[in-house]
PDB file of C-alpha atoms and ligand atoms in Angstrom:
ATOM      1  CA  MET A   1    -144.354   0.557 243.141  1.00 40.00           C
ATOM      2  CA  LYS A   2    -147.454  -1.539 243.509  1.00 41.00           C
ATOM      3  CA  PRO A   3    -146.015  -4.937 242.403  1.00 42.00           C
ATOM      4  CA  LEU A   4    -142.911  -4.276 244.542  1.00 42.00           C
ATOM      5  CA  LYS A   5    -145.063  -3.490 247.551  1.00 44.00           C
ATOM      6  CA  ALA A   6    -147.025  -6.650 247.030  1.00 40.00           C
ATOM      7  CA  ALA A   7    -143.791  -8.618 246.852  1.00 40.00           C
ATOM      8  CA  CYS A   8    -142.596  -7.014 250.089  1.00 41.00           C
ATOM      9  CA  LEU A   9    -145.832  -7.831 251.791  1.00 41.00           C
ATOM     10  CA  ILE A  10    -145.473 -11.475 250.905  1.00 40.00           C
ATOM     11  CA  ALA A  11    -141.871 -11.495 252.106  1.00 41.00           C
ATOM     12  CA  MET A  12    -142.724  -9.751 255.372  1.00 43.00           C
ATOM     13  CA  THR A  13    -145.673 -12.002 256.006  1.00 45.00           C
ATOM     14  CA  ALA A  14    -143.447 -14.982 255.460  1.00 47.00           C
ATOM     15  CA  PHE A  15    -141.231 -13.763 258.323  1.00 52.00           C
ATOM     16  CA  GLY A  16    -144.253 -13.114 260.504  1.00 55.00           C
ATOM     17  CA  LEU A  17    -143.853  -9.291 260.612  1.00 57.00           C
ATOM     18  CA  PRO A  18    -146.989  -7.157 260.933  1.00 58.00           C
ATOM     19  CA  ASP A  19    -148.441  -5.491 257.823  1.00 59.00           C
ATOM     20  CA  VAL A  20    -147.666  -2.042 259.221  1.00 59.00           C
ATOM     21  CA  ALA A  21    -143.985  -2.614 258.409  1.00 61.00           C
ATOM     22  CA  VAL A  22    -144.750  -2.104 254.724  1.00 65.00           C
ATOM     23  CA  ALA A  23    -146.860   1.057 254.981  1.00 70.00           C
ATOM     24  CA  GLU A  24    -146.333   3.672 252.212  1.00 82.00           C
ATOM     25  CA  ALA A  25    -142.913   5.262 252.549  1.00 88.00           C
ATOM     26  CA  THR A  26    -142.953   8.670 254.266  1.00 91.00           C
ATOM     27  CA  THR A  27    -140.652  11.312 252.798  1.00 92.00           C
ATOM     28  CA  GLN A  28    -137.634  11.960 255.000  1.00 92.00           C
ATOM     29  CA  VAL A  29    -137.465  15.518 256.359  1.00 87.00           C
ATOM     30  CA  LYS A  30    -133.623  15.562 256.436  1.00 85.00           C
ATOM     31  CA  THR A  31    -133.174  19.012 257.999  1.00 81.00           C
ATOM     32  CA  GLN A  32    -132.674  19.508 261.733  1.00 80.00           C
ATOM     33  CA  PRO A  33    -135.389  21.317 263.681  1.00 90.00           C
ATOM     34  CA  GLY A  34    -134.181  24.859 264.395  1.00 95.00           C
ATOM     35  CA  HIS A  35    -135.812  25.247 267.773  1.00 96.00           C
ATOM     36  CA  TYR A  36    -135.244  23.676 271.147  1.00 95.00           C
ATOM     37  CA  ARG A  37    -137.447  24.134 274.179  1.00 95.00           C
ATOM     38  CA  GLN A  38    -136.794  23.938 277.895  1.00 94.00           C
ATOM     39  CA  LEU A  39    -138.752  25.066 280.930  1.00 96.00           C
ATOM     40  CA  LEU A  40    -137.229  27.365 283.540  1.00 97.00           C
ATOM     41  CA  GLY A  41    -139.532  27.477 286.557  1.00 97.00           C
ATOM     42  CA  GLN A  42    -142.752  29.062 285.263  1.00 98.00           C
ATOM     43  CA  TYR A  43    -141.018  30.400 282.165  1.00 98.00           C
ATOM     44  CA  GLU A  44    -140.635  28.673 278.843  1.00 98.00           C
ATOM     45  CA  ILE A  45    -137.357  29.143 276.980  1.00 97.00           C
ATOM     46  CA  THR A  46    -137.062  28.340 273.277  1.00 97.00           C
ATOM     47  CA  ALA A  47    -133.682  28.460 271.580  1.00 97.00           C
ATOM     48  CA  LEU A  48    -134.076  29.549 267.938  1.00 97.00           C
ATOM     49  CA  SER A  49    -131.352  28.845 265.414  1.00 96.00           C
ATOM     50  CA  ASP A  50    -130.428  31.598 262.972  1.00 96.00           C
ATOM     51  CA  GLY A  51    -128.186  29.160 261.106  1.00 94.00           C
ATOM     52  CA  THR A  52    -124.413  28.872 261.069  1.00 93.00           C
ATOM     53  CA  ASN A  53    -121.445  30.855 259.839  1.00 92.00           C
ATOM     54  CA  ALA A  54    -118.123  29.282 258.806  1.00 94.00           C
ATOM     55  CA  MET A  55    -115.476  30.971 260.961  1.00 95.00           C
ATOM     56  CA  PRO A  56    -111.704  30.322 260.598  1.00 97.00           C
ATOM     57  CA  MET A  57    -111.027  30.142 264.326  1.00 97.00           C
ATOM     58  CA  ASP A  58    -107.266  29.642 263.946  1.00 95.00           C
ATOM     59  CA  LYS A  59    -107.188  33.105 262.324  1.00 96.00           C
ATOM     60  CA  LEU A  60    -109.913  34.903 264.281  1.00 97.00           C
ATOM     61  CA  LEU A  61    -108.983  33.833 267.817  1.00 97.00           C
ATOM     62  CA  THR A  62    -106.199  35.761 269.487  1.00 96.00           C
ATOM     63  CA  ARG A  63    -103.940  35.479 272.543  1.00 97.00           C
ATOM     64  CA  THR A  64    -103.670  31.709 272.193  1.00 96.00           C
ATOM     65  CA  ASP A  65    -101.272  30.293 269.609  1.00 95.00           C
ATOM     66  CA  PRO A  66    -102.823  28.821 266.439  1.00 95.00           C
ATOM     67  CA  ASN A  67    -101.318  25.358 267.056  1.00 96.00           C
ATOM     68  CA  THR A  68    -103.014  25.095 270.439  1.00 97.00           C
ATOM     69  CA  ILE A  69    -106.250  26.360 268.887  1.00 97.00           C
ATOM     70  CA  ARG A  70    -106.088  23.747 266.120  1.00 97.00           C
ATOM     71  CA  GLN A  71    -105.278  21.016 268.628  1.00 97.00           C
ATOM     72  CA  LEU A  72    -108.187  21.910 270.945  1.00 97.00           C
ATOM     73  CA  LEU A  73    -110.553  22.029 267.975  1.00 97.00           C
ATOM     74  CA  ALA A  74    -109.274  18.661 266.710  1.00 97.00           C
ATOM     75  CA  GLU A  75    -109.948  17.139 270.138  1.00 96.00           C
ATOM     76  CA  LYS A  76    -113.615  17.992 269.525  1.00 94.00           C
ATOM     77  CA  SER A  77    -113.380  16.625 265.961  1.00 94.00           C
ATOM     78  CA  LEU A  78    -113.548  20.159 264.572  1.00 96.00           C
ATOM     79  CA  THR A  79    -111.535  21.598 261.695  1.00 96.00           C
ATOM     80  CA  PRO A  80    -109.922  25.055 262.115  1.00 96.00           C
ATOM     81  CA  THR A  81    -112.869  26.571 260.253  1.00 96.00           C
ATOM     82  CA  VAL A  82    -115.841  25.980 262.508  1.00 96.00           C
ATOM     83  CA  GLU A  83    -119.487  26.093 261.437  1.00 94.00           C
ATOM     84  CA  THR A  84    -120.433  28.445 264.243  1.00 95.00           C
ATOM     85  CA  SER A  85    -123.996  28.602 265.524  1.00 95.00           C
ATOM     86  CA  ILE A  86    -125.954  31.813 265.808  1.00 96.00           C
ATOM     87  CA  ASN A  87    -128.833  31.491 268.268  1.00 96.00           C
ATOM     88  CA  ALA A  88    -131.584  33.708 269.584  1.00 97.00           C
ATOM     89  CA  PHE A  89    -133.707  32.900 272.617  1.00 97.00           C
ATOM     90  CA  LEU A  90    -137.429  33.307 273.097  1.00 98.00           C
ATOM     91  CA  VAL A  91    -138.764  33.613 276.638  1.00 98.00           C
ATOM     92  CA  ASN A  92    -142.453  33.174 277.300  1.00 98.00           C
ATOM     93  CA  THR A  93    -143.066  34.384 280.858  1.00 98.00           C
ATOM     94  CA  GLY A  94    -146.795  33.696 280.643  1.00 97.00           C
ATOM     95  CA  LYS A  95    -147.393  37.443 280.316  1.00 98.00           C
ATOM     96  CA  ASN A  96    -144.694  38.630 277.948  1.00 98.00           C
ATOM     97  CA  LEU A  97    -143.102  37.080 274.887  1.00 98.00           C
ATOM     98  CA  VAL A  98    -139.497  38.203 274.915  1.00 98.00           C
ATOM     99  CA  LEU A  99    -136.943  37.668 272.167  1.00 98.00           C
ATOM    100  CA  ILE A 100    -133.271  37.986 273.078  1.00 98.00           C
ATOM    101  CA  ASP A 101    -131.418  39.032 269.902  1.00 98.00           C
ATOM    102  CA  THR A 102    -132.781  38.485 266.414  1.00 98.00           C
ATOM    103  CA  GLY A 103    -130.041  36.869 264.309  1.00 97.00           C
ATOM    104  CA  ASN A 104    -128.698  38.266 261.030  1.00 95.00           C
ATOM    105  CA  GLY A 105    -131.930  38.924 259.186  1.00 93.00           C
ATOM    106  CA  THR A 106    -132.526  37.798 255.658  1.00 84.00           C
ATOM    107  CA  GLN A 107    -130.172  40.295 253.967  1.00 73.00           C
ATOM    108  CA  ALA A 108    -127.231  38.129 254.901  1.00 67.00           C
ATOM    109  CA  ASN A 109    -126.161  34.883 253.215  1.00 82.00           C
ATOM    110  CA  SER A 110    -128.534  31.935 252.870  1.00 87.00           C
ATOM    111  CA  ASN A 111    -126.906  29.978 255.738  1.00 91.00           C
ATOM    112  CA  VAL A 112    -128.299  32.465 258.239  1.00 95.00           C
ATOM    113  CA  GLY A 113    -131.348  34.665 258.799  1.00 95.00           C
ATOM    114  CA  LYS A 114    -133.556  31.816 260.001  1.00 95.00           C
ATOM    115  CA  VAL A 115    -134.707  33.065 263.417  1.00 97.00           C
ATOM    116  CA  GLN A 116    -138.151  34.128 262.272  1.00 97.00           C
ATOM    117  CA  LYS A 117    -138.732  30.940 260.301  1.00 96.00           C
ATOM    118  CA  ASN A 118    -137.800  28.922 263.369  1.00 97.00           C
ATOM    119  CA  LEU A 119    -139.953  31.080 265.632  1.00 98.00           C
ATOM    120  CA  LEU A 120    -142.917  30.178 263.413  1.00 97.00           C
ATOM    121  CA  ALA A 121    -141.912  26.509 263.456  1.00 96.00           C
ATOM    122  CA  ALA A 122    -141.729  26.740 267.263  1.00 97.00           C
ATOM    123  CA  GLY A 123    -145.418  27.684 267.389  1.00 97.00           C
ATOM    124  CA  TYR A 124    -145.287  31.485 267.682  1.00 98.00           C
ATOM    125  CA  ARG A 125    -145.931  34.438 265.384  1.00 98.00           C
ATOM    126  CA  PRO A 126    -143.659  37.516 265.097  1.00 98.00           C
ATOM    127  CA  GLU A 127    -146.487  39.869 266.053  1.00 98.00           C
ATOM    128  CA  GLN A 128    -146.825  38.085 269.412  1.00 98.00           C
ATOM    129  CA  VAL A 129    -143.337  39.212 270.473  1.00 98.00           C
ATOM    130  CA  ASP A 130    -143.788  42.284 272.700  1.00 98.00           C
ATOM    131  CA  THR A 131    -140.219  42.761 273.932  1.00 98.00           C
ATOM    132  CA  ILE A 132    -136.814  42.381 272.282  1.00 98.00           C
ATOM    133  CA  LEU A 133    -133.649  42.549 274.371  1.00 98.00           C
ATOM    134  CA  MET A 134    -130.405  43.303 272.554  1.00 98.00           C
ATOM    135  CA  THR A 135    -127.166  41.903 273.942  1.00 98.00           C
ATOM    136  CA  HIS A 136    -125.201  44.253 271.657  1.00 98.00           C
ATOM    137  CA  LEU A 137    -125.380  45.878 268.259  1.00 98.00           C
ATOM    138  CA  HIS A 138    -123.487  43.547 265.944  1.00 97.00           C
ATOM    139  CA  GLY A 139    -125.224  42.497 262.719  1.00 95.00           C
ATOM    140  CA  ASP A 140    -125.693  38.854 263.744  1.00 96.00           C
ATOM    141  CA  HIS A 141    -127.751  40.081 266.718  1.00 97.00           C
ATOM    142  CA  PHE A 142    -129.749  43.099 265.508  1.00 98.00           C
ATOM    143  CA  GLY A 143    -129.987  42.299 261.753  1.00 97.00           C
ATOM    144  CA  GLY A 144    -133.298  40.484 262.155  1.00 97.00           C
ATOM    145  CA  LEU A 145    -135.082  43.520 263.625  1.00 98.00           C
ATOM    146  CA  VAL A 146    -136.055  44.847 260.220  1.00 97.00           C
ATOM    147  CA  GLN A 147    -137.085  42.987 257.108  1.00 94.00           C
ATOM    148  CA  ASN A 148    -137.513  44.720 253.731  1.00 93.00           C
ATOM    149  CA  GLY A 149    -137.468  48.090 255.464  1.00 94.00           C
ATOM    150  CA  LYS A 150    -140.265  47.111 257.865  1.00 96.00           C
ATOM    151  CA  LEU A 151    -140.326  46.056 261.503  1.00 98.00           C
ATOM    152  CA  ALA A 152    -139.927  42.273 261.592  1.00 98.00           C
ATOM    153  CA  TYR A 153    -141.603  42.200 265.042  1.00 98.00           C
ATOM    154  CA  PRO A 154    -144.155  45.007 264.666  1.00 98.00           C
ATOM    155  CA  ASN A 155    -145.448  44.982 268.260  1.00 98.00           C
ATOM    156  CA  ALA A 156    -142.131  44.698 270.060  1.00 98.00           C
ATOM    157  CA  THR A 157    -140.302  47.347 272.044  1.00 98.00           C
ATOM    158  CA  VAL A 158    -136.557  46.967 271.566  1.00 98.00           C
ATOM    159  CA  TYR A 159    -134.347  47.457 274.646  1.00 98.00           C
ATOM    160  CA  VAL A 160    -130.677  48.381 274.291  1.00 98.00           C
ATOM    161  CA  SER A 161    -128.265  49.587 276.956  1.00 98.00           C
ATOM    162  CA  GLN A 162    -127.687  53.334 276.689  1.00 98.00           C
ATOM    163  CA  LYS A 163    -123.913  53.190 276.265  1.00 97.00           C
ATOM    164  CA  GLU A 164    -124.108  50.523 273.546  1.00 97.00           C
ATOM    165  CA  TYR A 165    -126.772  52.522 271.732  1.00 97.00           C
ATOM    166  CA  ASP A 166    -124.799  55.777 271.969  1.00 97.00           C
ATOM    167  CA  PHE A 167    -121.622  54.130 270.677  1.00 96.00           C
ATOM    168  CA  TRP A 168    -123.192  52.723 267.511  1.00 97.00           C
ATOM    169  CA  LEU A 169    -125.679  55.506 266.804  1.00 95.00           C
ATOM    170  CA  ASP A 170    -123.215  58.382 267.116  1.00 95.00           C
ATOM    171  CA  PRO A 171    -122.854  59.955 263.635  1.00 93.00           C
ATOM    172  CA  GLN A 172    -119.284  60.961 264.559  1.00 94.00           C
ATOM    173  CA  HIS A 173    -118.341  57.324 265.099  1.00 93.00           C
ATOM    174  CA  LEU A 174    -119.667  56.470 261.650  1.00 94.00           C
ATOM    175  CA  ALA A 175    -117.779  59.387 260.107  1.00 93.00           C
ATOM    176  CA  GLN A 176    -114.517  58.511 261.891  1.00 94.00           C
ATOM    177  CA  ALA A 177    -114.717  54.722 261.460  1.00 92.00           C
ATOM    178  CA  ALA A 178    -112.099  52.949 259.354  1.00 92.00           C
ATOM    179  CA  PRO A 179    -113.466  52.174 255.853  1.00 93.00           C
ATOM    180  CA  GLU A 180    -113.906  48.470 256.632  1.00 92.00           C
ATOM    181  CA  ARG A 181    -115.921  49.282 259.779  1.00 91.00           C
ATOM    182  CA  LYS A 182    -118.205  51.886 258.234  1.00 95.00           C
ATOM    183  CA  PRO A 183    -120.786  49.389 256.897  1.00 93.00           C
ATOM    184  CA  ALA A 184    -121.302  47.987 260.429  1.00 93.00           C
ATOM    185  CA  PHE A 185    -122.055  51.467 261.825  1.00 95.00           C
ATOM    186  CA  GLN A 186    -124.168  52.354 258.790  1.00 96.00           C
ATOM    187  CA  ARG A 187    -126.337  49.260 259.123  1.00 95.00           C
ATOM    188  CA  VAL A 188    -127.028  49.886 262.826  1.00 97.00           C
ATOM    189  CA  GLN A 189    -127.970  53.460 262.063  1.00 97.00           C
ATOM    190  CA  ASP A 190    -130.240  52.482 259.154  1.00 96.00           C
ATOM    191  CA  VAL A 191    -132.084  49.839 261.187  1.00 97.00           C
ATOM    192  CA  PHE A 192    -132.481  51.959 264.310  1.00 97.00           C
ATOM    193  CA  LYS A 193    -133.744  54.904 262.280  1.00 97.00           C
ATOM    194  CA  ILE A 194    -136.682  52.725 261.243  1.00 98.00           C
ATOM    195  CA  LEU A 195    -137.255  51.545 264.837  1.00 98.00           C
ATOM    196  CA  ALA A 196    -136.976  55.058 266.287  1.00 97.00           C
ATOM    197  CA  ALA A 197    -139.450  56.422 263.716  1.00 97.00           C
ATOM    198  CA  ALA A 198    -141.933  53.811 264.948  1.00 97.00           C
ATOM    199  CA  ASN A 199    -141.140  54.760 268.557  1.00 98.00           C
ATOM    200  CA  LYS A 200    -140.008  51.235 269.343  1.00 98.00           C
ATOM    201  CA  VAL A 201    -136.622  51.779 271.039  1.00 98.00           C
ATOM    202  CA  LYS A 202    -136.022  52.055 274.770  1.00 98.00           C
ATOM    203  CA  THR A 203    -132.565  52.497 276.221  1.00 98.00           C
ATOM    204  CA  PHE A 204    -131.654  51.679 279.812  1.00 98.00           C
ATOM    205  CA  THR A 205    -128.905  52.288 282.322  1.00 97.00           C
ATOM    206  CA  GLY A 206    -128.283  50.397 285.540  1.00 94.00           C
ATOM    207  CA  ASP A 207    -129.384  46.905 286.422  1.00 94.00           C
ATOM    208  CA  ALA A 208    -133.039  47.326 287.368  1.00 97.00           C
ATOM    209  CA  ALA A 209    -135.297  44.521 286.137  1.00 98.00           C
ATOM    210  CA  LEU A 210    -136.820  45.247 282.718  1.00 98.00           C
ATOM    211  CA  LEU A 211    -139.595  42.705 283.235  1.00 98.00           C
ATOM    212  CA  PRO A 212    -140.413  40.499 286.234  1.00 97.00           C
ATOM    213  CA  GLY A 213    -137.430  38.159 286.665  1.00 98.00           C
ATOM    214  CA  ILE A 214    -135.513  39.577 283.693  1.00 98.00           C
ATOM    215  CA  THR A 215    -132.522  41.756 284.551  1.00 98.00           C
ATOM    216  CA  PRO A 216    -129.643  43.168 282.493  1.00 98.00           C
ATOM    217  CA  VAL A 217    -126.136  42.127 283.509  1.00 98.00           C
ATOM    218  CA  PHE A 218    -123.439  44.334 282.031  1.00 97.00           C
ATOM    219  CA  ALA A 219    -120.807  42.147 280.445  1.00 97.00           C
ATOM    220  CA  PRO A 220    -118.507  44.539 278.560  1.00 96.00           C
ATOM    221  CA  GLY A 221    -115.435  43.838 276.434  1.00 96.00           C
ATOM    222  CA  HIS A 222    -116.896  42.326 273.279  1.00 96.00           C
ATOM    223  CA  THR A 223    -118.532  45.703 272.623  1.00 96.00           C
ATOM    224  CA  PRO A 224    -118.603  48.821 274.829  1.00 94.00           C
ATOM    225  CA  GLU A 225    -121.673  47.761 276.783  1.00 96.00           C
ATOM    226  CA  HIS A 226    -122.335  44.202 275.751  1.00 97.00           C
ATOM    227  CA  THR A 227    -125.179  43.020 278.000  1.00 98.00           C
ATOM    228  CA  ALA A 228    -126.209  39.602 279.264  1.00 98.00           C
ATOM    229  CA  TYR A 229    -129.696  39.006 280.636  1.00 98.00           C
ATOM    230  CA  SER A 230    -130.446  37.087 283.791  1.00 98.00           C
ATOM    231  CA  ILE A 231    -133.762  35.258 283.706  1.00 97.00           C
ATOM    232  CA  VAL A 232    -135.086  33.900 286.990  1.00 98.00           C
ATOM    233  CA  SER A 233    -138.321  32.037 287.639  1.00 98.00           C
ATOM    234  CA  ASP A 234    -139.192  30.065 290.776  1.00 97.00           C
ATOM    235  CA  GLY A 235    -135.546  30.120 291.851  1.00 96.00           C
ATOM    236  CA  HIS A 236    -134.283  28.725 288.536  1.00 96.00           C
ATOM    237  CA  LYS A 237    -131.817  30.952 286.710  1.00 96.00           C
ATOM    238  CA  LEU A 238    -130.590  31.164 283.151  1.00 95.00           C
ATOM    239  CA  LEU A 239    -128.062  33.697 281.888  1.00 96.00           C
ATOM    240  CA  ALA A 240    -128.439  34.614 278.212  1.00 96.00           C
ATOM    241  CA  TRP A 241    -124.837  35.713 277.873  1.00 96.00           C
ATOM    242  CA  GLY A 242    -124.619  36.840 274.258  1.00 97.00           C
ATOM    243  CA  ASP A 243    -121.070  36.726 272.869  1.00 97.00           C
ATOM    244  CA  ILE A 244    -119.086  35.649 275.919  1.00 96.00           C
ATOM    245  CA  VAL A 245    -117.925  32.584 273.972  1.00 96.00           C
ATOM    246  CA  HIS A 246    -117.434  32.208 270.201  1.00 96.00           C
ATOM    247  CA  ALA A 247    -115.383  29.015 270.176  1.00 96.00           C
ATOM    248  CA  GLU A 248    -116.459  26.750 272.992  1.00 95.00           C
ATOM    249  CA  ALA A 249    -113.748  24.149 272.306  1.00 96.00           C
ATOM    250  CA  VAL A 250    -111.002  26.739 272.851  1.00 97.00           C
ATOM    251  CA  GLN A 251    -112.393  29.420 275.156  1.00 97.00           C
ATOM    252  CA  MET A 252    -113.827  27.038 277.750  1.00 95.00           C
ATOM    253  CA  PRO A 253    -110.432  25.501 278.529  1.00 96.00           C
ATOM    254  CA  ILE A 254    -108.553  28.774 277.907  1.00 97.00           C
ATOM    255  CA  PRO A 255    -110.872  31.712 278.770  1.00 96.00           C
ATOM    256  CA  GLU A 256    -108.140  34.276 278.067  1.00 96.00           C
ATOM    257  CA  THR A 257    -108.521  33.450 274.367  1.00 97.00           C
ATOM    258  CA  THR A 258    -110.183  36.422 272.718  1.00 97.00           C
ATOM    259  CA  ILE A 259    -111.636  36.943 269.251  1.00 97.00           C
ATOM    260  CA  SER A 260    -110.620  39.705 266.901  1.00 95.00           C
ATOM    261  CA  PHE A 261    -114.122  41.256 267.154  1.00 91.00           C
ATOM    262  CA  ASP A 262    -113.700  41.940 270.890  1.00 93.00           C
ATOM    263  CA  SER A 263    -113.411  45.722 271.155  1.00 93.00           C
ATOM    264  CA  ASP A 264    -111.504  45.549 274.477  1.00 96.00           C
ATOM    265  CA  MET A 265    -109.701  42.214 274.775  1.00 96.00           C
ATOM    266  CA  ASP A 266    -108.529  42.657 278.392  1.00 97.00           C
ATOM    267  CA  GLN A 267    -112.051  43.511 279.499  1.00 97.00           C
ATOM    268  CA  ALA A 268    -113.567  40.704 277.403  1.00 97.00           C
ATOM    269  CA  THR A 269    -111.268  38.203 279.140  1.00 97.00           C
ATOM    270  CA  LYS A 270    -112.096  39.603 282.569  1.00 97.00           C
ATOM    271  CA  THR A 271    -115.844  39.414 281.876  1.00 97.00           C
ATOM    272  CA  ARG A 272    -115.567  35.857 280.533  1.00 97.00           C
ATOM    273  CA  GLU A 273    -113.616  34.668 283.565  1.00 97.00           C
ATOM    274  CA  THR A 274    -116.060  36.363 285.952  1.00 97.00           C
ATOM    275  CA  LEU A 275    -119.105  34.810 284.299  1.00 96.00           C
ATOM    276  CA  PHE A 276    -117.481  31.360 284.085  1.00 95.00           C
ATOM    277  CA  ALA A 277    -116.695  31.520 287.815  1.00 96.00           C
ATOM    278  CA  GLN A 278    -120.231  32.695 288.627  1.00 95.00           C
ATOM    279  CA  ALA A 279    -121.866  30.024 286.480  1.00 94.00           C
ATOM    280  CA  ALA A 280    -119.639  27.435 288.155  1.00 93.00           C
ATOM    281  CA  SER A 281    -120.394  28.516 291.715  1.00 95.00           C
ATOM    282  CA  GLU A 282    -124.107  29.248 291.260  1.00 95.00           C
ATOM    283  CA  GLY A 283    -124.750  26.374 288.850  1.00 93.00           C
ATOM    284  CA  TYR A 284    -127.102  28.338 286.664  1.00 93.00           C
ATOM    285  CA  LEU A 285    -127.950  27.592 283.049  1.00 94.00           C
ATOM    286  CA  VAL A 286    -126.301  29.452 280.204  1.00 95.00           C
ATOM    287  CA  ALA A 287    -127.790  30.406 276.832  1.00 95.00           C
ATOM    288  CA  GLY A 288    -125.021  31.412 274.429  1.00 95.00           C
ATOM    289  CA  THR A 289    -125.483  32.995 271.016  1.00 96.00           C
ATOM    290  CA  HIS A 290    -122.513  31.151 269.544  1.00 96.00           C
ATOM    291  CA  LEU A 291    -122.520  27.929 271.556  1.00 94.00           C
ATOM    292  CA  PRO A 292    -123.349  24.999 269.264  1.00 92.00           C
ATOM    293  CA  PHE A 293    -127.110  24.744 268.717  1.00 89.00           C
ATOM    294  CA  PRO A 294    -128.831  23.558 270.837  1.00 67.00           C
ATOM    295  CA  GLY A 295    -125.642  23.164 272.889  1.00 51.00           C
ATOM    296  CA  LYS A 296    -127.275  21.330 275.716  1.00 49.00           C
ATOM    297  CA  GLU A 297    -124.130  20.513 277.661  1.00 44.00           C
ATOM    298  CA  ILE A 298    -120.650  21.814 278.034  1.00 44.00           C
ATOM    299  CA  ASP A 299    -118.036  19.237 278.950  1.00 41.00           C
ATOM    300  CA  GLN A 300    -117.314  19.864 282.615  1.00 40.00           C
ATOM    301  CA  ARG A 301    -113.732  18.676 282.321  1.00 37.00           C
ATOM    302  CA  GLN A 302    -112.887  21.358 279.791  1.00 42.00           C
ATOM    303  CA  HIS A 303    -112.830  24.314 282.135  1.00 41.00           C
ATOM    304  CA  ARG A 304    -109.641  24.281 284.149  1.00 38.00           C
ATOM    305  CA  GLY A 305    -110.209  23.643 287.835  1.00 36.00           C
ATOM    306  CA  ALA A 306    -113.912  24.350 287.638  1.00 36.00           C
ATOM    307  CA  ASN A 307    -116.577  22.128 289.008  1.00 34.00           C
ATOM    308  CA  HIS A 308    -119.399  23.655 287.082  1.00 35.00           C
ATOM    309  CA  ARG A 309    -122.504  22.586 285.361  1.00 34.00           C
ATOM    310  CA  GLU A 310    -123.270  24.871 282.491  1.00 37.00           C
ATOM    311  CA  HIS A 311    -125.867  24.351 279.866  1.00 37.00           C
ATOM    312  CA  GLN A 312    -127.262  26.211 276.999  1.00 37.00           C
ATOM    313  CA  ALA A 313    -131.013  26.343 276.661  1.00 35.00           C
TER     314      ALA A 313
HETATM  315 ZN1   ZN B   1    -122.288  37.509 267.699  1.00 76.55          ZN
END
């Protein structure tokens, strides 16, 4: 290296470039940062990536024909199998540190389970999180609550809507579930047994604020009581909307497109259309679990007839 460096120095000097241009090479990092920060009034919002999951959207999306799906994806330079983001959102209100969803957890494949790593990279420690808000109880949202049988966020109280909690925690539902759905019920019940033993679960009904400026917004259809969270500070609003959209390129232009995981497709469509219309008229920000990380902007022309400005934190 040394003789080569000396040669470079001579060459650079000959062209009149400063010596700094030949400083020791710094190793390239190569990976993308998995956190993205934005202020919302007095609150600080940090999007945390859990990683991505390859999802064959032409097979998973329903109520829109596969050719249209493939065409809309191609218009965004996407193949039918989309590397789909999984995001969690950390809200620092100045008093509370609130995590909305927790990603898959490390039991899942190596492409996911990165929320906690990215929380650390974003400058926080898991024990600083005092509140966790669950949008719903699917594995890519609650899986990160427990790690190796222990609470991954030991000082956090976990809030879940009552109806969502009852649906997944009911032993009858586990017993009656189709064989392929049993593991999903079993995992919820295993994880929440650990949380309940530590007295860390709080369920809620209604839409009273859970913390100053943070209010649940029932957004059913994807699961029985899928819940979005409205976050307002100094008149600025963000809606962490969970799984309202899985395939932005298709569901933004055609909101009636559902995904096979939606438990009530009619209701899921209704909720999506309502929230799209609200976001358009109020102009608030949107934080979506499966919008592309960090998903700063959604193409305004994609939503039919809407004059909206939606963003993902
Ligand atoms: Zn999800």
